[in-house]
Amino acid sequence: MKIAILSRNRKLYSTRRLAEAGVQRGHDVHIIDPLRCTIDIASQRPTIQFKKQELTGFEAVIPRIGASITYYGLAVVRQFEMMGVYSLNESVAIGRSRDKLRSLQLLARSGVGLPLTGFAHSVDDTDALIEMVGGAPLVVKLLEGTQGRGVVLAETYKAAESVIDAFRELDANFLVQEFIREAAGADIRCFVIGEKVVASMKRQAKEGEFRSNLHRGGSARLVKLTPEERSTAVRAAKTMGLNVAGVDILRSNHGPVVMEVNSSPGLEGIEAATNKDVAGQLVQFVEKNAKPYKTRTRGKG
Ligand code: ADP
């Protein structure tokens, strides 16, 4: 099979592993930087040029689109879809997952467990927002943040008020969320492929920190999931329309709650923690599912 990995950087662990797994399984793998692709919007005959050559003969793309290049990266994925090329995750589904608020709304509608969450752009009534999530302590999150940036824990009512007012002053989009104290600084990353959790790990925040992001010094280890956690992760990925997803879950007193659904989950942490060949499983999924014009939405939004 001729497979394109859409990635800005061929040296990244995830990109390298996917290329390696593809080659090992006998595929013709090309790593293509989406920002160096030129999209030709000719009527009836969509094409893509890369380094002045037309890309032809691809049967599948594996998109690894970083948050900072979402807009153009997704245009490239969409163009592949319009050319009939199968994409491991569809452009529309990736787009959905990039919008935190939209994602939470969709997950809530399909009954996935979530922390109590309120959203505000510019409401004068800060009290109501704080009450909505059951008072302090609470977490305030900037909608544009990644890797734990812009996630603030407000321990007291007064602190919550100040943080919310400060974000408002900046005209930022943010949400307010119940603080899941009982998670004790740990979250669970579930790596979903198709309708299965193929690997999972527990990430523990370092001492004195409530955010468990590995980029913030958190550490990962193996974890055994409950059946409810498994089904929550699978349902969350399915709701977003993602074939591949990293679903982050907190263990709360009221069962598993989903924090976030990531459409380009990293492979390094999860492969190291579980010793599993997740890249190989992704390529196998592509082998089984790639068919021309199979994309559900064909980029239609
Ligand atoms: P990002 O997308 O920037 O990583 P998250 O929303 O995933 O932001 O938050 C980062 C980390 O902070 C989570 O992995 C989790 O450990 C912790 N966290 C986030 N929200 C809550 C919450 N409501 N209660 C407890 N811990 C939380």
XYZ file of C-alpha atoms and ligand atoms in Angstrom:
328
model
C 0.000 0.000 0.000
C 1.162 3.547 -0.677
C 0.705 5.454 2.586
C 1.318 9.125 3.407
C 2.124 10.173 6.955
C 1.221 13.839 7.261
C 3.691 15.242 9.743
C 5.772 18.383 10.021
C 8.768 16.620 11.492
C 10.126 13.214 10.481
C 12.307 13.077 13.591
C 9.378 12.971 16.034
C 9.051 9.631 17.830
C 5.463 9.046 16.676
C 6.262 9.846 13.048
C 9.353 7.641 13.060
C 7.526 4.724 14.650
C 4.606 4.904 12.218
C 6.969 4.995 9.232
C 8.965 2.095 10.664
C 5.843 0.012 11.324
C 4.521 0.717 7.817
C 7.765 -0.288 6.121
C 8.036 -3.381 8.304
C 4.608 -4.466 7.117
C 5.654 -4.059 3.474
C 4.161 -0.661 2.654
C 5.513 2.211 0.596
C 5.544 4.970 3.220
C 6.066 8.675 2.509
C 6.392 11.330 5.196
C 4.848 14.537 3.908
C 4.927 17.933 5.586
C 1.403 19.308 5.121
C 2.690 22.889 5.211
C 4.768 22.161 2.096
C 1.776 20.875 0.152
C 0.075 23.066 -2.420
C -3.615 22.484 -2.869
C -5.060 22.802 -6.337
C -8.737 23.656 -6.101
C -9.475 22.936 -9.757
C -13.087 22.085 -10.428
C -13.764 18.313 -10.604
C -10.122 17.314 -10.293
C -8.651 17.987 -6.875
C -4.882 17.549 -6.677
C -2.023 18.173 -4.263
C 1.517 19.182 -5.173
C 4.441 18.403 -2.903
C 7.876 19.740 -3.774
C 6.555 20.631 -7.254
C 5.287 17.096 -7.931
C 1.718 15.927 -8.000
C 0.905 13.376 -5.300
C -0.671 10.347 -6.929
C -1.412 6.738 -6.135
C -1.868 7.109 -2.372
C -4.335 4.711 -0.792
C -4.236 6.039 2.749
C -3.076 8.980 4.828
C -2.205 8.977 8.502
C -2.698 12.544 9.692
C -0.500 13.808 12.540
C -1.686 17.390 12.583
C -0.382 19.481 15.479
C -2.720 22.000 17.115
C -0.707 24.943 15.773
C -1.269 23.962 12.124
C -4.868 22.779 12.401
C -6.315 25.110 9.781
C -3.978 24.375 6.873
C -3.258 20.800 7.955
C -6.940 19.923 7.849
C -7.320 21.545 4.429
C -4.665 19.135 3.158
C -6.384 16.116 4.769
C -9.704 17.262 3.281
C -8.120 17.507 -0.163
C -6.872 13.906 0.136
C -10.386 12.855 1.121
C -11.819 14.605 -1.932
C -9.304 12.709 -4.060
C -10.846 9.540 -2.612
C -7.875 8.719 -0.359
C -8.746 7.064 2.962
C -7.736 9.043 6.039
C -7.176 7.211 9.318
C -8.968 10.057 11.112
C -11.332 12.159 9.059
C -10.696 15.883 8.704
C -14.123 16.737 10.088
C -13.598 14.597 13.177
C -10.169 16.112 13.855
C -11.724 19.572 13.508
C -14.421 18.688 16.036
C -11.897 17.429 18.574
C -9.822 20.640 18.310
C -12.667 22.676 19.762
C -12.793 21.878 23.499
C -16.215 23.353 24.055
C -17.770 21.719 21.006
C -16.248 18.384 22.061
C -17.723 18.629 25.558
C -21.133 19.521 24.141
C -21.093 16.485 21.852
C -19.868 14.171 24.620
C -22.562 15.448 26.995
C -25.237 14.814 24.391
C -24.198 11.206 23.984
C -24.202 10.610 27.728
C -20.455 10.270 28.310
C -19.453 11.053 31.923
C -17.970 14.550 32.282
C -16.940 16.824 35.144
C -19.581 19.470 35.896
C -18.614 22.214 33.467
C -19.793 25.751 32.793
C -18.781 27.968 29.936
C -18.742 31.712 29.714
C -17.530 34.331 27.349
C -18.530 37.524 28.970
C -21.132 37.118 31.657
C -21.306 39.691 34.397
C -22.538 37.101 36.826
C -19.371 35.373 38.044
C -21.233 33.992 41.085
C -23.649 32.035 38.919
C -20.797 30.444 37.023
C -19.059 29.397 40.233
C -22.309 28.022 41.658
C -22.955 26.096 38.422
C -20.012 23.792 39.128
C -20.677 23.522 42.859
C -18.423 26.294 44.168
C -14.684 26.264 44.962
C -12.290 24.523 44.602
C -12.679 24.606 40.852
C -10.606 24.516 37.690
C -10.570 27.298 35.101
C -9.337 26.401 31.615
C -8.450 28.525 28.655
C -10.024 26.929 25.591
C -6.946 27.485 23.470
C -4.454 25.874 25.887
C -2.567 22.614 25.358
C -0.265 20.499 27.529
C -1.752 21.886 30.714
C -1.036 25.507 29.857
C -3.903 27.754 30.851
C -5.335 25.223 33.341
C -5.645 26.856 36.757
C -6.813 25.444 40.072
C -8.654 27.957 42.240
C -8.802 26.611 45.803
C -11.121 29.229 47.294
C -14.143 31.198 46.217
C -12.110 34.419 46.265
C -9.354 32.903 44.115
C -11.948 31.582 41.655
C -13.505 35.011 41.365
C -10.148 36.690 40.693
C -9.058 34.164 38.059
C -12.393 34.337 36.243
C -12.385 38.122 36.310
C -8.796 38.204 35.042
C -9.600 35.870 32.113
C -12.622 38.020 31.304
C -10.524 41.133 31.329
C -8.308 39.476 28.688
C -11.414 38.646 26.639
C -10.341 34.991 26.675
C -12.569 31.978 26.014
C -12.533 29.742 29.060
C -14.541 27.126 30.880
C -15.049 26.482 34.556
C -15.012 22.943 35.848
C -15.618 21.046 39.046
C -12.232 20.043 40.562
C -11.955 16.251 40.785
C -9.850 16.157 43.948
C -10.224 12.399 44.409
C -8.284 11.826 41.160
C -5.290 12.885 43.292
C -3.274 14.331 40.432
C -3.651 11.256 38.228
C -5.393 10.753 34.924
C -5.711 7.804 32.595
C -4.814 7.914 28.926
C -6.789 5.362 26.919
C -5.472 4.744 23.427
C -8.444 3.808 21.266
C -8.208 2.205 17.833
C -11.511 1.372 16.141
C -13.795 0.176 18.889
C -11.092 -1.012 21.285
C -8.801 0.408 23.925
C -5.512 -1.119 22.761
C -3.288 0.398 25.460
C -3.699 2.513 28.566
C -1.522 4.211 31.145
C -1.943 6.134 34.333
C -0.148 9.466 34.498
C 0.655 10.828 37.916
C 1.451 14.498 38.442
C 4.670 15.290 40.233
C 4.505 16.281 43.892
C 2.659 19.530 44.486
C 1.094 19.630 40.994
C -2.454 18.615 39.995
C -1.835 18.469 36.252
C -0.565 15.076 35.153
C 0.781 16.058 31.713
C 4.059 14.251 31.006
C 5.384 17.566 29.643
C 4.932 18.914 33.184
C 7.012 16.245 34.821
C 4.247 13.672 35.327
C 5.202 9.990 35.253
C 3.409 7.146 33.505
C 2.747 3.580 34.459
C 0.587 0.625 33.503
C -2.994 0.568 34.710
C -5.823 -1.913 34.563
C -9.042 -0.373 33.321
C -12.512 -1.169 34.595
C -15.095 -2.221 31.991
C -16.860 1.127 32.565
C -13.651 3.043 31.817
C -13.141 1.040 28.632
C -16.643 1.650 27.381
C -16.445 5.352 28.277
C -13.245 5.748 26.240
C -14.655 3.881 23.242
C -17.901 5.837 23.357
C -16.034 9.140 23.576
C -13.919 8.334 20.487
C -16.991 7.180 18.602
C -18.951 10.305 19.506
C -16.181 12.429 18.037
C -16.097 10.246 14.907
C -12.429 9.370 15.495
C -11.011 5.947 14.541
C -7.927 6.733 16.578
C -8.048 8.757 19.777
C -6.267 9.354 23.036
C -9.058 9.674 25.571
C -8.074 11.208 28.919
C -10.171 10.110 31.861
C -10.239 11.074 35.544
C -11.416 8.643 38.215
C -14.111 10.597 40.050
C -16.515 9.693 42.863
C -19.244 9.639 40.259
C -17.431 7.271 37.896
C -15.036 7.887 35.005
C -15.189 11.415 33.564
C -13.645 12.455 30.258
C -11.265 15.421 30.213
C -10.308 15.484 26.625
C -10.280 13.492 23.380
C -7.046 13.880 21.434
C -7.044 13.134 17.694
C -3.250 12.848 17.277
C -2.268 10.984 20.442
C 1.481 10.612 20.939
C 3.037 7.143 20.797
C 6.165 7.628 22.873
C 4.669 7.656 26.366
C 2.130 4.915 25.737
C 4.555 2.535 23.973
C 7.135 3.021 26.710
C 4.640 2.493 29.536
C 2.931 -0.552 28.027
C 5.655 -2.097 25.890
C 3.098 -2.489 23.115
C 3.549 -1.993 19.401
C 0.802 0.633 19.069
C 2.252 1.960 15.780
C 1.965 -1.542 14.282
C -1.662 -1.763 15.375
C -2.434 1.596 13.746
C -0.965 0.401 10.458
C -2.952 -2.851 10.694
C -6.133 -0.846 11.180
C -5.329 1.123 8.023
C -4.753 -2.139 6.106
C -8.147 -3.464 7.159
C -10.151 -0.304 6.596
C -8.617 1.718 3.778
C -10.910 1.772 0.754
C -11.277 4.500 -1.868
C -13.946 7.095 -1.102
C -14.674 5.523 2.257
C -14.503 8.757 4.263
C -17.954 9.251 5.748
C -18.154 12.993 5.371
C -15.820 13.474 2.389
C -14.718 16.685 4.053
C -18.212 18.104 3.859
C -18.351 19.547 7.349
P -4.549 20.137 28.391
O -5.434 19.827 27.240
O -3.894 21.462 28.291
O -3.615 19.003 28.746
P -6.398 19.296 30.415
O -7.779 19.804 30.440
O -6.178 17.917 29.891
O -5.501 20.353 29.637
O -5.786 19.411 31.878
C -4.444 19.082 32.180
C -4.374 18.175 33.391
O -4.900 18.846 34.553
C -5.219 16.916 33.253
O -4.499 15.888 32.613
C -5.548 16.579 34.708
O -4.462 15.868 35.316
C -5.644 17.943 35.369
N -7.052 18.382 35.402
C -7.702 19.032 34.416
N -8.989 19.280 34.745
C -9.173 18.785 35.991
C -10.316 18.715 36.889
N -11.483 19.239 36.556
N -10.134 18.106 38.084
C -8.922 17.575 38.412
N -7.832 17.611 37.640
C -7.945 18.194 36.425
